[in-house]
PDB file of C-alpha atoms in Angstrom:
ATOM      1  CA  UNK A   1       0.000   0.000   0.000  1.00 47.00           C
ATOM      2  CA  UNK A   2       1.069   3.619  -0.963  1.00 44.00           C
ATOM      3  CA  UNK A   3       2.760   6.631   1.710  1.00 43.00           C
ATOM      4  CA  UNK A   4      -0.334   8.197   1.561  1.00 40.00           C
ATOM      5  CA  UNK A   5      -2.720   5.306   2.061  1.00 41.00           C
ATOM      6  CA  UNK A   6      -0.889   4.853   5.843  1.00 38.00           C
ATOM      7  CA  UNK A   7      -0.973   8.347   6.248  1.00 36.00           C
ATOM      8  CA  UNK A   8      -4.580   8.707   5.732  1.00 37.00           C
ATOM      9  CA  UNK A   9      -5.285   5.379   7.763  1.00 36.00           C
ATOM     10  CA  UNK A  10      -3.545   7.236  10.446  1.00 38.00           C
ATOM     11  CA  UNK A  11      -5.605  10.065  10.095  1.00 37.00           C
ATOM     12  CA  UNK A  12      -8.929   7.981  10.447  1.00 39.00           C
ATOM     13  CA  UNK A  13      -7.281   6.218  13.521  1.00 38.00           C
ATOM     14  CA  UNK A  14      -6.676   9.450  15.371  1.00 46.00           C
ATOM     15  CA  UNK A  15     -10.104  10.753  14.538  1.00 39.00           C
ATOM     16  CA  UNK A  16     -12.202   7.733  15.721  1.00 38.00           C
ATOM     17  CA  UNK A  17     -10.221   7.553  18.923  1.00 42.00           C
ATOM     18  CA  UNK A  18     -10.618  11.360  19.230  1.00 43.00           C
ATOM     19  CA  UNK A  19     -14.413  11.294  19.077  1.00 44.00           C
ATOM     20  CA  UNK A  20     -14.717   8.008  20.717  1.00 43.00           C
ATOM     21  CA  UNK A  21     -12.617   7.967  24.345  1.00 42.00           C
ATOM     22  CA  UNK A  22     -14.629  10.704  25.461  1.00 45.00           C
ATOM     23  CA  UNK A  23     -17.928   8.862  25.291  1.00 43.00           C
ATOM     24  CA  UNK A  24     -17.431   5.050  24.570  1.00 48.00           C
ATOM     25  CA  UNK A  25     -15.442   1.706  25.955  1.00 61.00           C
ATOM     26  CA  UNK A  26     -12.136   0.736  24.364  1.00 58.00           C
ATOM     27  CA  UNK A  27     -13.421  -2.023  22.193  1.00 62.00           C
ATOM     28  CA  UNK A  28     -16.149  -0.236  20.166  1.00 66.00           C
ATOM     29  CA  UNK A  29     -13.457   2.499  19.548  1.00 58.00           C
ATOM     30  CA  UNK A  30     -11.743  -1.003  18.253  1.00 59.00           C
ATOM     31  CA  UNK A  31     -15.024  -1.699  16.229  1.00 62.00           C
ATOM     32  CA  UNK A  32     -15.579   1.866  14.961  1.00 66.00           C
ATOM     33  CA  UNK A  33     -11.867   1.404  13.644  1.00 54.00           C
ATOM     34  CA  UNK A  34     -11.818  -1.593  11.863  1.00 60.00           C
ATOM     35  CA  UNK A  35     -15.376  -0.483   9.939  1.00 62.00           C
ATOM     36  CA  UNK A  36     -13.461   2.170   8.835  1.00 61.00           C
ATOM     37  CA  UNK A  37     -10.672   0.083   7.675  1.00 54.00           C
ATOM     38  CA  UNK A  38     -12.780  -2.433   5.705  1.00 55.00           C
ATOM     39  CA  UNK A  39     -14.726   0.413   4.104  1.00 59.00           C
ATOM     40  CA  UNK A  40     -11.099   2.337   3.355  1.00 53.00           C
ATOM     41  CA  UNK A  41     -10.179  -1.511   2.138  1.00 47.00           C
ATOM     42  CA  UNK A  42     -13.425  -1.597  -0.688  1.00 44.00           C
ATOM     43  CA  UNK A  43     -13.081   1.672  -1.784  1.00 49.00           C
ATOM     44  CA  UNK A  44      -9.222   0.709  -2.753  1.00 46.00           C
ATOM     45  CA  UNK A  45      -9.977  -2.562  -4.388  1.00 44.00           C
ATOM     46  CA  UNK A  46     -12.944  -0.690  -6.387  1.00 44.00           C
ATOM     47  CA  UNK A  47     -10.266   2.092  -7.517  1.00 42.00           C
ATOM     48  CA  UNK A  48      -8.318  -0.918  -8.460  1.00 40.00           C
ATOM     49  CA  UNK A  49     -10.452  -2.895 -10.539  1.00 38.00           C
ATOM     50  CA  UNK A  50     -11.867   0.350 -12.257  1.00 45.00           C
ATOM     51  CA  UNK A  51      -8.248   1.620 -13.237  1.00 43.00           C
ATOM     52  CA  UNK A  52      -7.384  -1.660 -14.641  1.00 39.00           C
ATOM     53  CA  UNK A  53     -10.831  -2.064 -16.619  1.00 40.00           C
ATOM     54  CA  UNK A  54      -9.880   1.851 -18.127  1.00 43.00           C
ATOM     55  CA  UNK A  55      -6.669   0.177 -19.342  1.00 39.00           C
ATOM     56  CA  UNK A  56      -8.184  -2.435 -20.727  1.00 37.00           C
ATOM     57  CA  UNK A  57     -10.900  -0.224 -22.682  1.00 40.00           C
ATOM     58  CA  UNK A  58      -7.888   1.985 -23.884  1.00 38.00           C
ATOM     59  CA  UNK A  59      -6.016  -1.316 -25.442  1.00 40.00           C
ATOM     60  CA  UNK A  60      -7.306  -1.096 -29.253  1.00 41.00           C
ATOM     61  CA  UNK A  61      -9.582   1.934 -27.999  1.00 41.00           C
ATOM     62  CA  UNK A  62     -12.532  -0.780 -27.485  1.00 40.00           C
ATOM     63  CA  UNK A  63     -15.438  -0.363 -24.913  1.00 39.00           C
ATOM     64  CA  UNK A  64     -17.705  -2.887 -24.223  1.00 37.00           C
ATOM     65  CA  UNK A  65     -21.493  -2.706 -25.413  1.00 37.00           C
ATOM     66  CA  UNK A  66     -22.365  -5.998 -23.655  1.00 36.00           C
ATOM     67  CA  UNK A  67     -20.690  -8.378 -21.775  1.00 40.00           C
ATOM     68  CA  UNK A  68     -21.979 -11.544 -23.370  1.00 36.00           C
ATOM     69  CA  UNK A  69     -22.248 -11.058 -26.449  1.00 44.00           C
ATOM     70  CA  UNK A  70     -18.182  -9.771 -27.493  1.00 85.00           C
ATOM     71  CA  UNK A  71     -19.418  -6.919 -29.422  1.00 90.00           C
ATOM     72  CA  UNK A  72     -17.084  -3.724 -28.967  1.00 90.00           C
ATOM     73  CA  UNK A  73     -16.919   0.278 -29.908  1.00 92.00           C
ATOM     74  CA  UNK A  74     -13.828   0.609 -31.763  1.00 88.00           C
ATOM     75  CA  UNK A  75     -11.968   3.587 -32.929  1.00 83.00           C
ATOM     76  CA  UNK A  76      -9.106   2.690 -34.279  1.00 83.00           C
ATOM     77  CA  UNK A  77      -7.285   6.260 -35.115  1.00 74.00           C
ATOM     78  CA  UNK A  78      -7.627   9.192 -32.764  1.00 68.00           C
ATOM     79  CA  UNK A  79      -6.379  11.680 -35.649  1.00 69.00           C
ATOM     80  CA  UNK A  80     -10.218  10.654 -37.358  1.00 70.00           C
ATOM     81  CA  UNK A  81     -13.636  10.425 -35.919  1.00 77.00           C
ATOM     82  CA  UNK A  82     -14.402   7.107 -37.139  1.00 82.00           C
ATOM     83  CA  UNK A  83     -15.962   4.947 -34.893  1.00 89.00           C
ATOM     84  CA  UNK A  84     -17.867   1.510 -35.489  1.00 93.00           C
ATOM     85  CA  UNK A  85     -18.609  -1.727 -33.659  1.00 94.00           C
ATOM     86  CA  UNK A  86     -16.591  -5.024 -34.116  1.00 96.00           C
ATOM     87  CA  UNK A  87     -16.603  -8.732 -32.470  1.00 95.00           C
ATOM     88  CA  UNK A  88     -14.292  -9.546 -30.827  1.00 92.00           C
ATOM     89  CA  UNK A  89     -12.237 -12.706 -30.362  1.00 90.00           C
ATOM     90  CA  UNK A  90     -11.059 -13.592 -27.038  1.00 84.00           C
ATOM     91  CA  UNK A  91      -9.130 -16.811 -27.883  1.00 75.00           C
ATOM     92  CA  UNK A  92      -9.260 -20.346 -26.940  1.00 69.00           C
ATOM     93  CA  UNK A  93      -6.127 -21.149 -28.959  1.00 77.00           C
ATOM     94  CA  UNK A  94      -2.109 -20.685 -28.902  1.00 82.00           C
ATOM     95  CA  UNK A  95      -2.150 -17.467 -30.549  1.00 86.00           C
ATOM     96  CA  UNK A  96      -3.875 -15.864 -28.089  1.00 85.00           C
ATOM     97  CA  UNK A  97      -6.793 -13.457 -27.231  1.00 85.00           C
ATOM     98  CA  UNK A  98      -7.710  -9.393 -28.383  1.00 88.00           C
ATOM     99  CA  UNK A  99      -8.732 -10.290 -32.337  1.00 94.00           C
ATOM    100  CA  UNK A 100     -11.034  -7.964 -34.092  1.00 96.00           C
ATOM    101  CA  UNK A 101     -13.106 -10.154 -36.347  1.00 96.00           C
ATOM    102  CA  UNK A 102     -13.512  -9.395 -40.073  1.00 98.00           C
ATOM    103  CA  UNK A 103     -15.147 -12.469 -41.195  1.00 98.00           C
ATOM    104  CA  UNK A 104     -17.264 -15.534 -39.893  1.00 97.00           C
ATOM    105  CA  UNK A 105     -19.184 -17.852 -41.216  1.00 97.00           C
ATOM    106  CA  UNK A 106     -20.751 -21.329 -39.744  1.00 96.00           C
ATOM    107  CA  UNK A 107     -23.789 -21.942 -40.556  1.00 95.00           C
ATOM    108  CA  UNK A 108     -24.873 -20.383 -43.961  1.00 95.00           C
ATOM    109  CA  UNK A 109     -27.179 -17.675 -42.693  1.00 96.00           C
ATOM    110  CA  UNK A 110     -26.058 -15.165 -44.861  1.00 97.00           C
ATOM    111  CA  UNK A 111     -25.466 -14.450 -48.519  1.00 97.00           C
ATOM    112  CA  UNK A 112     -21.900 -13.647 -49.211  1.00 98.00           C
ATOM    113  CA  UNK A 113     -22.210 -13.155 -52.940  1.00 97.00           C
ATOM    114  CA  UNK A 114     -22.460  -9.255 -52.359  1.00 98.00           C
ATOM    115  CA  UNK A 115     -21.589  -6.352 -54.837  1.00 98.00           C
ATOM    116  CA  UNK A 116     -18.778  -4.184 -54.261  1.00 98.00           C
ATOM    117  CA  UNK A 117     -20.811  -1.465 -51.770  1.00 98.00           C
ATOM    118  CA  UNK A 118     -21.737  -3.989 -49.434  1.00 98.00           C
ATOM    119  CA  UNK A 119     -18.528  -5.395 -49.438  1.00 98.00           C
ATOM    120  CA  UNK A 120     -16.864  -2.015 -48.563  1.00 98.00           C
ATOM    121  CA  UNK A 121     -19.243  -1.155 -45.925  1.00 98.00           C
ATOM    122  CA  UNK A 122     -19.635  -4.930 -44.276  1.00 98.00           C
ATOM    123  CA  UNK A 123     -22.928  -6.817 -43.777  1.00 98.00           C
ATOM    124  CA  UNK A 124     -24.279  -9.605 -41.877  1.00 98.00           C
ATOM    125  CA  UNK A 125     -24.710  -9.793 -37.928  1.00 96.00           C
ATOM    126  CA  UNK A 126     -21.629  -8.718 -35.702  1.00 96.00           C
ATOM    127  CA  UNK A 127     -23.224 -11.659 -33.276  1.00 94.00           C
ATOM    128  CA  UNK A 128     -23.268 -14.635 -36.534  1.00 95.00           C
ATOM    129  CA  UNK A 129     -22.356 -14.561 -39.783  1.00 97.00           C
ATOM    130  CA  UNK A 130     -20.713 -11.310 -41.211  1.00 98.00           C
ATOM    131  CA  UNK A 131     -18.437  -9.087 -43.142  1.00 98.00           C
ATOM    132  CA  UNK A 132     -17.189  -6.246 -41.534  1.00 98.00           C
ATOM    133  CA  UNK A 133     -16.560  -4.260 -44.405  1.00 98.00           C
ATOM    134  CA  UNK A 134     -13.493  -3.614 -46.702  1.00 98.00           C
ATOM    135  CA  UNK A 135     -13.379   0.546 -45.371  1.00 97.00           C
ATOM    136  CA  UNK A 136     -13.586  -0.387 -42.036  1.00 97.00           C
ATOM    137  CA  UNK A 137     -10.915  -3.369 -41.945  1.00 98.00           C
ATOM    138  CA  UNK A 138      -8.630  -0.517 -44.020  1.00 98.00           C
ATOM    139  CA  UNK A 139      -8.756   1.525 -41.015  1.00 96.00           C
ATOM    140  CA  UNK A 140      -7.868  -0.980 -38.224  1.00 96.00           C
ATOM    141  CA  UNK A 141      -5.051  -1.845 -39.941  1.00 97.00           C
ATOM    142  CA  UNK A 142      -3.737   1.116 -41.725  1.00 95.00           C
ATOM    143  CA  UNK A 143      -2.169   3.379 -38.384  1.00 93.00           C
ATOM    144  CA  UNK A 144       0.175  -0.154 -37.195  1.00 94.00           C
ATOM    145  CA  UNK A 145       1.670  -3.153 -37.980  1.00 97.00           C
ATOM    146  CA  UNK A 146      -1.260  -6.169 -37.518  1.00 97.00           C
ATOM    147  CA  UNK A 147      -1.278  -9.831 -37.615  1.00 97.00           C
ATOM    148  CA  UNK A 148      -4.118 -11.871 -39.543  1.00 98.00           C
ATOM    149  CA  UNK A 149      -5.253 -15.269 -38.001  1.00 97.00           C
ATOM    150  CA  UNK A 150      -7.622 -17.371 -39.903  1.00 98.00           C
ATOM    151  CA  UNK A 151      -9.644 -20.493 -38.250  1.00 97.00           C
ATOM    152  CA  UNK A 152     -10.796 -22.925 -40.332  1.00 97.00           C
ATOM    153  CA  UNK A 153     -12.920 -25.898 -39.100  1.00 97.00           C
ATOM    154  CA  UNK A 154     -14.429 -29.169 -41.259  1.00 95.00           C
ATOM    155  CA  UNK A 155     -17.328 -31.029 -41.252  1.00 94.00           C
ATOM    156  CA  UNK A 156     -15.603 -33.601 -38.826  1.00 94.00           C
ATOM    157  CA  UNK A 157     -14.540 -30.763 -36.245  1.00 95.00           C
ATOM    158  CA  UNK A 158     -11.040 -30.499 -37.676  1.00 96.00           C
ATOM    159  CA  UNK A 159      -9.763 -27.073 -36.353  1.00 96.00           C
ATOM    160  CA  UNK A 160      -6.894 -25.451 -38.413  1.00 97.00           C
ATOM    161  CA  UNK A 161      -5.182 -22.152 -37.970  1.00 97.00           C
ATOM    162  CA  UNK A 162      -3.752 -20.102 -40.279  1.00 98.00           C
ATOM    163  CA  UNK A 163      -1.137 -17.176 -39.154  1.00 97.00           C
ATOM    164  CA  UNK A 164       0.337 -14.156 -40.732  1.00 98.00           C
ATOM    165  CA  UNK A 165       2.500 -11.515 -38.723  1.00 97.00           C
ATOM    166  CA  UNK A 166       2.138  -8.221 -41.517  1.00 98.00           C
ATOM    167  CA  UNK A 167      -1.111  -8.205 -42.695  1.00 98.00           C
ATOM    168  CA  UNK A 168      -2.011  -4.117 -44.439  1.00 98.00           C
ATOM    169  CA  UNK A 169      -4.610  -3.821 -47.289  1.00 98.00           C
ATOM    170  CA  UNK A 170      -4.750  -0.157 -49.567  1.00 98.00           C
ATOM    171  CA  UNK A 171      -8.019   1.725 -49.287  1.00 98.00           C
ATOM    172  CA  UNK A 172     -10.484   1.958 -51.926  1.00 98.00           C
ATOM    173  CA  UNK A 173      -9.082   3.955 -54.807  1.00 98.00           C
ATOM    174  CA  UNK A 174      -6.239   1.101 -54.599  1.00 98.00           C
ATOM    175  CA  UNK A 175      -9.159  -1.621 -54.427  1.00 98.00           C
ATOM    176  CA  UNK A 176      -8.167  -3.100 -51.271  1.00 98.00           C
ATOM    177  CA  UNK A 177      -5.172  -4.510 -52.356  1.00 98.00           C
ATOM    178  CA  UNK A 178      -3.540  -7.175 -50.277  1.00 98.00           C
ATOM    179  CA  UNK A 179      -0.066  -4.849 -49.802  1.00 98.00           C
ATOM    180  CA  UNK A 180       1.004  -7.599 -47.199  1.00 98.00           C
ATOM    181  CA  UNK A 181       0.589 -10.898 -45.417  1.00 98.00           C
ATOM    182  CA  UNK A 182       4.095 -11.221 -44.099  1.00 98.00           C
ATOM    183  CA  UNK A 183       5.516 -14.749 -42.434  1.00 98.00           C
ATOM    184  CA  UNK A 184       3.035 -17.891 -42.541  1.00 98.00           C
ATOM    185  CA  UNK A 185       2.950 -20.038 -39.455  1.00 97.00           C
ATOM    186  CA  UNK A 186       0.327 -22.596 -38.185  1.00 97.00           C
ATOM    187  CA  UNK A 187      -1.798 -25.854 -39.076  1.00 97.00           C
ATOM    188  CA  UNK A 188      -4.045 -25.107 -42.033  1.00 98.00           C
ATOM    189  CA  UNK A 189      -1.212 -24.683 -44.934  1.00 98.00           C
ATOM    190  CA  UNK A 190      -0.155 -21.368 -46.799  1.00 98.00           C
ATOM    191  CA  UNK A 191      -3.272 -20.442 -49.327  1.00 98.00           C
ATOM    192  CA  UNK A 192      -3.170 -16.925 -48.422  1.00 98.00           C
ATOM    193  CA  UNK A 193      -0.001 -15.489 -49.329  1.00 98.00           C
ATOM    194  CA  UNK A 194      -0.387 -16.258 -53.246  1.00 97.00           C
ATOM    195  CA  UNK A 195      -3.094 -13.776 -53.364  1.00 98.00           C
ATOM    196  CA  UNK A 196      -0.795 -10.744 -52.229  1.00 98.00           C
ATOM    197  CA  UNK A 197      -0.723  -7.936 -54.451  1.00 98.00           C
ATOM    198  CA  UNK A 198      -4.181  -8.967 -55.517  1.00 98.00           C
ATOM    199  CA  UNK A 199      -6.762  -6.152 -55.847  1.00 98.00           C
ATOM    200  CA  UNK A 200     -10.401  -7.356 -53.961  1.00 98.00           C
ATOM    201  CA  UNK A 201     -13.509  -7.950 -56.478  1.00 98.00           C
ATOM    202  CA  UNK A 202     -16.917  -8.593 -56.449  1.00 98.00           C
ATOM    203  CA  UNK A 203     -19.483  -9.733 -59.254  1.00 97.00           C
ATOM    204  CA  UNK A 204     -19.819  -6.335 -60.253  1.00 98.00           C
ATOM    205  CA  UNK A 205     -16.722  -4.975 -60.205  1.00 98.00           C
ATOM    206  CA  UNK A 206     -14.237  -7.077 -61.479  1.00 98.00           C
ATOM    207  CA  UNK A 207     -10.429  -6.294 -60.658  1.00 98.00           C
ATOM    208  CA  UNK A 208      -8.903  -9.817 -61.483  1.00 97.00           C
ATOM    209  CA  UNK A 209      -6.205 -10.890 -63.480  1.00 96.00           C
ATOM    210  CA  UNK A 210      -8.218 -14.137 -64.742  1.00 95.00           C
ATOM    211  CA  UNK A 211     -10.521 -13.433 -68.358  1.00 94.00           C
ATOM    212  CA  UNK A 212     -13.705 -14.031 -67.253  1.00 92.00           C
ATOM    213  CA  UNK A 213     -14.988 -12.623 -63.902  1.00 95.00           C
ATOM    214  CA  UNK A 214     -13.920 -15.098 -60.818  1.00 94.00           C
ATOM    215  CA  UNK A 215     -16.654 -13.602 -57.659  1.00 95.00           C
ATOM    216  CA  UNK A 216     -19.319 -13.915 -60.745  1.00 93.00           C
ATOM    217  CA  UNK A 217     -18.320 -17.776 -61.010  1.00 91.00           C
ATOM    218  CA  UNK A 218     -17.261 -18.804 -57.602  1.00 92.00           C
ATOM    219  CA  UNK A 219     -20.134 -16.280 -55.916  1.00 93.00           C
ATOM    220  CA  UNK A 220     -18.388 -14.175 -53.440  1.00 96.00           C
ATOM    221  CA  UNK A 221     -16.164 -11.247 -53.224  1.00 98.00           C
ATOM    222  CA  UNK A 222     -12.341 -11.766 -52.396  1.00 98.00           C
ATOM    223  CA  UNK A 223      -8.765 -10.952 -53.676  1.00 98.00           C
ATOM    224  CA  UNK A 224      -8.900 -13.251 -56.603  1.00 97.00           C
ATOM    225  CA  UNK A 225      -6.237 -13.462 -59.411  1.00 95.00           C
ATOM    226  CA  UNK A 226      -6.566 -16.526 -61.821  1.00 92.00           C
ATOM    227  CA  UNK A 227      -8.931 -17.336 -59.658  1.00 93.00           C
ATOM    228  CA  UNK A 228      -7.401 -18.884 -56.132  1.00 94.00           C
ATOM    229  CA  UNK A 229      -5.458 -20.693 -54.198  1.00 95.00           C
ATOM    230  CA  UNK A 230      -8.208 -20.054 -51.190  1.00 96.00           C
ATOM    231  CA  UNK A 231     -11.757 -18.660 -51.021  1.00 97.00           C
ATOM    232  CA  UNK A 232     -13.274 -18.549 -47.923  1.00 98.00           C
ATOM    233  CA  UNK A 233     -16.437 -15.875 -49.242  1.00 98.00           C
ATOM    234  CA  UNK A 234     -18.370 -18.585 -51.660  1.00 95.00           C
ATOM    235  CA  UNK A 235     -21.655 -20.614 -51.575  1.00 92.00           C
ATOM    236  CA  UNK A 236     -21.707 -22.344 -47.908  1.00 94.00           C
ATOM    237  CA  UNK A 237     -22.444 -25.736 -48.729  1.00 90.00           C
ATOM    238  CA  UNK A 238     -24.632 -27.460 -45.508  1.00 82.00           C
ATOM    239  CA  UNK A 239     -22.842 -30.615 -45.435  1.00 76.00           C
ATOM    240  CA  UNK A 240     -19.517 -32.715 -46.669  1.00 67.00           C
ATOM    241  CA  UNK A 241     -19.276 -31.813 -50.376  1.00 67.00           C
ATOM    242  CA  UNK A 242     -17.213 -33.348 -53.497  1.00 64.00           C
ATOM    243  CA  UNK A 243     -17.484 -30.444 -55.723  1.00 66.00           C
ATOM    244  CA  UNK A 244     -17.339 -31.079 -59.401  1.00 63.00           C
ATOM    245  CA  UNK A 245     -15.233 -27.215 -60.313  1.00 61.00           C
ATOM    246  CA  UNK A 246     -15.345 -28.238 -63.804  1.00 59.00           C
ATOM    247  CA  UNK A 247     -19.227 -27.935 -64.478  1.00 51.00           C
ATOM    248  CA  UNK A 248     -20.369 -26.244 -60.902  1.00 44.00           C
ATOM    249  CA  UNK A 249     -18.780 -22.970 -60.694  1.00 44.00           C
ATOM    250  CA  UNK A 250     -21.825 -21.270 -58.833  1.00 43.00           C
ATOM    251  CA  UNK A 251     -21.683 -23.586 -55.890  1.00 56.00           C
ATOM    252  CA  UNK A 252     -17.766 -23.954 -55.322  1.00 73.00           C
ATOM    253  CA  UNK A 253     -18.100 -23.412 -51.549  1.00 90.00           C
ATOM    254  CA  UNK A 254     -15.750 -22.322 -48.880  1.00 95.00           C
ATOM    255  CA  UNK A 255     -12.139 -23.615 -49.980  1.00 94.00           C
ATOM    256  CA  UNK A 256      -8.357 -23.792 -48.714  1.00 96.00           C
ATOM    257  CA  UNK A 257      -6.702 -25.512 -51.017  1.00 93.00           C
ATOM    258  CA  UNK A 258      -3.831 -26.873 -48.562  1.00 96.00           C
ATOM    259  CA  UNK A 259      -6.395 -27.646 -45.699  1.00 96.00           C
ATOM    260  CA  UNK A 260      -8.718 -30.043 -47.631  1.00 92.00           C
ATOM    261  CA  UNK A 261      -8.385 -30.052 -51.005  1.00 89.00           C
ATOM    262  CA  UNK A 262      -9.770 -27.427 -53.994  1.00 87.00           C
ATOM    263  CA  UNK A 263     -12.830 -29.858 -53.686  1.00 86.00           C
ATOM    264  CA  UNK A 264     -13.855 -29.582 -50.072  1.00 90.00           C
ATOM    265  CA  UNK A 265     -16.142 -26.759 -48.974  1.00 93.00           C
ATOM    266  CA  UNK A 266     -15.403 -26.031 -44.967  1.00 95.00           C
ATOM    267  CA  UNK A 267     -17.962 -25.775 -42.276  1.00 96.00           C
ATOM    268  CA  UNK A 268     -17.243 -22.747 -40.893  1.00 97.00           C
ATOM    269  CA  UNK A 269     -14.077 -20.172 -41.384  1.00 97.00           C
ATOM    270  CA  UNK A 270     -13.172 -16.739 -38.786  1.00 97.00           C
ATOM    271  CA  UNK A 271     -10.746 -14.414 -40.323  1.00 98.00           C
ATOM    272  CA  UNK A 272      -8.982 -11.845 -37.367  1.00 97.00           C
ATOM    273  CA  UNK A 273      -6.634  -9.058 -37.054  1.00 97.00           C
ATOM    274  CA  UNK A 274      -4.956  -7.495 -34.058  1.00 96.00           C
ATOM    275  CA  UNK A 275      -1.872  -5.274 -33.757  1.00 95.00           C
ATOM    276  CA  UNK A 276       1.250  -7.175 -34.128  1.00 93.00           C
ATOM    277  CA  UNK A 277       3.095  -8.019 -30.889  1.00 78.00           C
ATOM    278  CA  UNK A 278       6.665  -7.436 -30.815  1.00 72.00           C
ATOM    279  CA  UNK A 279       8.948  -9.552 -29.271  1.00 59.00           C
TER     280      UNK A 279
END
C-alpha cells in the first residue's frame, strides 16, 4: 500500500479515537476502527479494478457494449472520428486473445455473394455470420503493424489455424489490395499469401487478373487473381461436399486448397486481425 494510504489510515485512527474515548469503551473504539478500515479496504480494491478495466478499454480503444455477447466500440485512429462496432475474439487457442473479427461464417445464414458497396461497408450480424466491411478493416489496420489469423474448421470438427505476422490492405481507390501478409505459421497450410498484391472484387466490379470474372463464377467477393489458391467468401455448402469445379462454378463453396483439397467446402471459417506483438 502507498505513503499516503498509511498516512490517511492514520488520520482515520486518530479521529475515531478522538471522538470516541470521550464517550465510549475501548473495544467499540476497536469496532468503529476496523469499519473504517474495511470500508477504506473496498473503496481501494474498487479504484483498483476500475483503473485496470480503463486500461483495458484503452487497449485497441474498445469499450464494451455488452458483456456476453463480445461486441465492442472501436476507434481505431484518434487523428479521425471514425468509430464503429466489431466482435471480438477472445481466444481459446495458442495465438492468443484481443482479435477484431472481419469475417465468420458457420452456418450459412447469410449471402456472401455481395456487390462491391456492401462489401466495402460490411454486412451480416456482428453476433453470426458477417463481413465487416473492406473501409472499415482498411482503417484498423492502416495506423500499425497487424497480424491476420484465420480459423478454419471441417465437417468432422477439424480445427486449423492459419497465421500471418504483416497483414495491411490499400483503401479503396487502390481496391483493397492485399499490400502484405508477411511470415506464414500454423496448421491449415499457406493459401493466403499467393493472393498478395491482388486487388479485392466482387461480381460487379471485377479487378482480377483471370478473363472471365472469378466472384461472378465462384459467388463471393475476395482478392482473386486466376482465380485462387483459397476462397473462404463462396456458396456455404450445408454438409460434406465433393465439388465437381469443372461444371459447378456457382456452388464452389468455402475452400483452402492446402487444408482439404480445392474440392472440399469447410464448415465454418473466422478471419482476425490485431496489432502485431513485438517480441
Amino acid at each position: 500500500m502507498s505513503h499516503w494510504c498509511f498516512v490517511f489510515l492514520f488520520v482515520i485512527i486518530g479521529v475515531v479515537a478522538k471522538e470516541s474515548c470521550r464517550s465510549t469503551t475501548e473495544s467499540q473504539i476497536l469496532k468503529q476502527v476496523q469499519d473504517s478500515l474495511r470500508n477504506l479496504s473496498f473503496k481501494l480494491e474498487n479504484f483498483s479494478t476500475s483503473t485496470t478495466q480503463r486500461m483495458i478499454n484503452l487497449e485497441y480503444k474498445l469499450g464494451s457494449l455488452s458483456e456476453n455477447t463480445g461486441v465492442y466500440l472501436m476507434h481505431p485512429d484518434s487523428a479521425h472520428n471514425q468509430k464503429f462496432e466489431v466482435s471480438r475474439d477472445w481466444g481459446s487457442h495458442e495465438f492468443g486473445s484481443s482479435w477484431i473479427v472481419f469475417q465468420r461464417r458457420f452456418n450459412g445464414s447469410d449471402n456472401f455473394n455481395r456487390n462491391w458497396t456492401e462489401y466495402k461497408q460490411g454486412f451480416g450480424d456482428l453476433h453470426g455470420e458477417h463481413w465487416l466491411g473492406l473501409d472499415k478493416l482498411h482503417a484498423i489496420v492502416k495506423p500499425r503493424q497487424h497480424e491476420l489469423l484465420i480459423v478454419l474448421e471441417d465437417f468432422d470438427g477439424v480445427i486449423a489455424y492459419a497465421h500471418y505476422d504483416d497483414f495491411k490492405i490499400g483503401d479503396e481507390s487502390e481496391k483493397y489490395v492485399i499490400k502484405s501478409v508477411g511470415r506464414y505459421s500454423g496448421t491449415a497450410g499457406d493459401s493466403f499469401s499467393l493472393h498478395k498484391d491482388e486487388e479485392f472484387s466482387t461480381y460487379d466490379q471485377d479487378n482480377d487478373k483471370y478473363t472471365g470474372n472469378c466472384a461472378d463464377l465462384f459467388s463471393g467477393g475476395w482478392w482473386f487473381y486466376k482465380c485462387f489458391a483459397s476462397h473462404l467468401n463462396g456458396k456455404y455448402l450445408r454438409d460434406k461436399t465433393v465439388i465437381n469445379l469443372g461444371s459447378t462454378y456457382n456452388t464452389a463453396g468455402i475452400l483452402w486448397g492446402r487444408f482439404r483439397g480445392m474440392l472440399y467446402s469447410l464448415k465454418s471459417t473466422k478471419m482476425m486481425v490485431r496489432p502485431a506483438v513485438k517480441n
